[in-house]
Short mmCIF file of C-alpha atoms in Angstrom, two decimals:
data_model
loop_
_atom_site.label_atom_id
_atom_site.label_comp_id
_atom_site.label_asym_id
_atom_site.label_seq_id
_atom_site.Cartn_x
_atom_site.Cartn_y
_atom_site.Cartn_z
CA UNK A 477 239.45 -210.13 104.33
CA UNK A 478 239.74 -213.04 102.17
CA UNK A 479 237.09 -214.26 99.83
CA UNK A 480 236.87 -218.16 98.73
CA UNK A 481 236.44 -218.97 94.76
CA UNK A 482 233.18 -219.90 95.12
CA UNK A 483 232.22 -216.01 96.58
CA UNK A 484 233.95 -214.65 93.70
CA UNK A 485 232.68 -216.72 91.03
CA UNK A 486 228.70 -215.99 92.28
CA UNK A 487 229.73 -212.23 92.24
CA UNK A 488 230.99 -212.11 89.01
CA UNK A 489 227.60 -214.21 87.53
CA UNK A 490 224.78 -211.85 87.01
CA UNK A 491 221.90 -213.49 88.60
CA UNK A 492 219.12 -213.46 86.42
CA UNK A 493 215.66 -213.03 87.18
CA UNK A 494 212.59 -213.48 85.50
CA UNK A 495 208.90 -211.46 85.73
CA UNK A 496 206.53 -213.12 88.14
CA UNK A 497 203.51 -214.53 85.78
CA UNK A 498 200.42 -215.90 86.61
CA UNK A 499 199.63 -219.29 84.93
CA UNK A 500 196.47 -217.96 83.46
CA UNK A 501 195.96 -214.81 82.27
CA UNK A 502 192.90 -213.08 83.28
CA UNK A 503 190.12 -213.41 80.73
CA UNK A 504 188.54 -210.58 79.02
CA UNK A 505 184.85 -209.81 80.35
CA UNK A 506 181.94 -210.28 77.28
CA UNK A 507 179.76 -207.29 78.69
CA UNK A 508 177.36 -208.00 75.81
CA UNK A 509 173.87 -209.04 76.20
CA UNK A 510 173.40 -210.57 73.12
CA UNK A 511 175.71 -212.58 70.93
CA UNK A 512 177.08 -210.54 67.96
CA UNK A 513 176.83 -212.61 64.74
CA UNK A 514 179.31 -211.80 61.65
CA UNK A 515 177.17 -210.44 58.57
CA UNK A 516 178.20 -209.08 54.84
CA UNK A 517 175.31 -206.82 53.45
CA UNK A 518 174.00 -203.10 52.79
CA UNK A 519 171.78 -201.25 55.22
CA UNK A 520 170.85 -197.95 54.78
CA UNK A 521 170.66 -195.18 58.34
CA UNK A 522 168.39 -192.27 57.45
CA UNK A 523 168.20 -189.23 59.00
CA UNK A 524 165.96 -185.68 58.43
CA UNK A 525 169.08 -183.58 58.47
CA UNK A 526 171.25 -185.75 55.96
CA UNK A 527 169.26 -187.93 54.24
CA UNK A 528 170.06 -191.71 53.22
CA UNK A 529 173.42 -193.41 53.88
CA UNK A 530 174.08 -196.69 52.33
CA UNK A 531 176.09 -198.80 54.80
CA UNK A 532 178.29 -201.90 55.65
CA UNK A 533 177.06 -203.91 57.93
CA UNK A 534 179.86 -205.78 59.65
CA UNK A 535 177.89 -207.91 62.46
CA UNK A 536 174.60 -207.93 63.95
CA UNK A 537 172.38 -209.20 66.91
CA UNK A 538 169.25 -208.53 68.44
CA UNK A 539 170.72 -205.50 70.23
CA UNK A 540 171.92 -203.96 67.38
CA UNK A 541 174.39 -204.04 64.38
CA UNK A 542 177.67 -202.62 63.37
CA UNK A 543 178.57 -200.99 60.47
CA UNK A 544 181.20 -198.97 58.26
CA UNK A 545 180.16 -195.50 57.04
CA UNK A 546 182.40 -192.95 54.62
CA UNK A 547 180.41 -189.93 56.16
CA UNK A 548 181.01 -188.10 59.29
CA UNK A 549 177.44 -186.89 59.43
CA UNK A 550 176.43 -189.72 61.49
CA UNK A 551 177.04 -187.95 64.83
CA UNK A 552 173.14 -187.47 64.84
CA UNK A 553 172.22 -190.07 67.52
CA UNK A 554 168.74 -190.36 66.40
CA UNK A 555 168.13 -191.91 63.12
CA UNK A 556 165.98 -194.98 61.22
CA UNK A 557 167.69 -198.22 60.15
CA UNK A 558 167.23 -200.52 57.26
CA UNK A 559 168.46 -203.67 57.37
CA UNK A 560 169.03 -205.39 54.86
CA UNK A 561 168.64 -202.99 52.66
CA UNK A 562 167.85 -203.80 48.70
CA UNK A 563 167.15 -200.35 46.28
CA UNK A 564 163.92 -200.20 44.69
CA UNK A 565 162.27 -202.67 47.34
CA UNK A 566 160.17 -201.86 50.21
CA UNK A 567 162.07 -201.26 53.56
CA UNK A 568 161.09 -201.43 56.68
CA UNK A 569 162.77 -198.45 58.87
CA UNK A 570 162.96 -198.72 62.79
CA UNK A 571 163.96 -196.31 64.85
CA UNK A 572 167.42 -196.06 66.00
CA UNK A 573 170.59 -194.39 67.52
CA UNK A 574 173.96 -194.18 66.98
CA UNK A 575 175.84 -195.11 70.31
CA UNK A 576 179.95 -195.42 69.49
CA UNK A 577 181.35 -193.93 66.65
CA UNK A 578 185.28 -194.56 65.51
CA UNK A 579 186.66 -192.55 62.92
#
């Protein structure tokens, strides 16, 4: 069996191949209902068990808002909200619940 140059030489290249990609990647899916809006003040989540938690809120929107806690107590899911919240001024609490928590 005798084998030309042109056999040899396209065994001895490594043929490379690339993954196949799509053009666009798929987009990521916005399952929010309302639009979240990027915020910078104090709120304060009260509950009966642990009483009053001065927050960071980190966005809001008319759904709810977002914020960063030090204490773990916040596993209660039913609590009141403040927001803004200034001490020393009256606050109006709402009712609330805590959905998602990251530690």
């Amino acid at each position: 069996m005798e084998t030309t140059t042109t056999e040899a030489k396209e065994r001895a290249e490594p043929v490379e191949t690339l993954p196949a990609t799509s053009p666009d990647p798929a987009p990521t899916e916005n399952r929010r209902k309302h639009v979240r809006t990027k915020v910078n003040f104090k709120a304060c989540i009260r509950s009966y068990a642990f009483g009053d938690d001065i927050v960071t809120c980190e966005d809001i929107s008319r759904g709810g808002l977002r914020f960063k806690s030090r204490k773990d107590t916040l596993r209660k899911p039913k609590s009141k909200v403040a927001a803004p919240y200034a001490p020393g001024t009256p606050d109006i609490f709402v009712l609330g619940r805590i959905v998602y928590v990251v530690e």
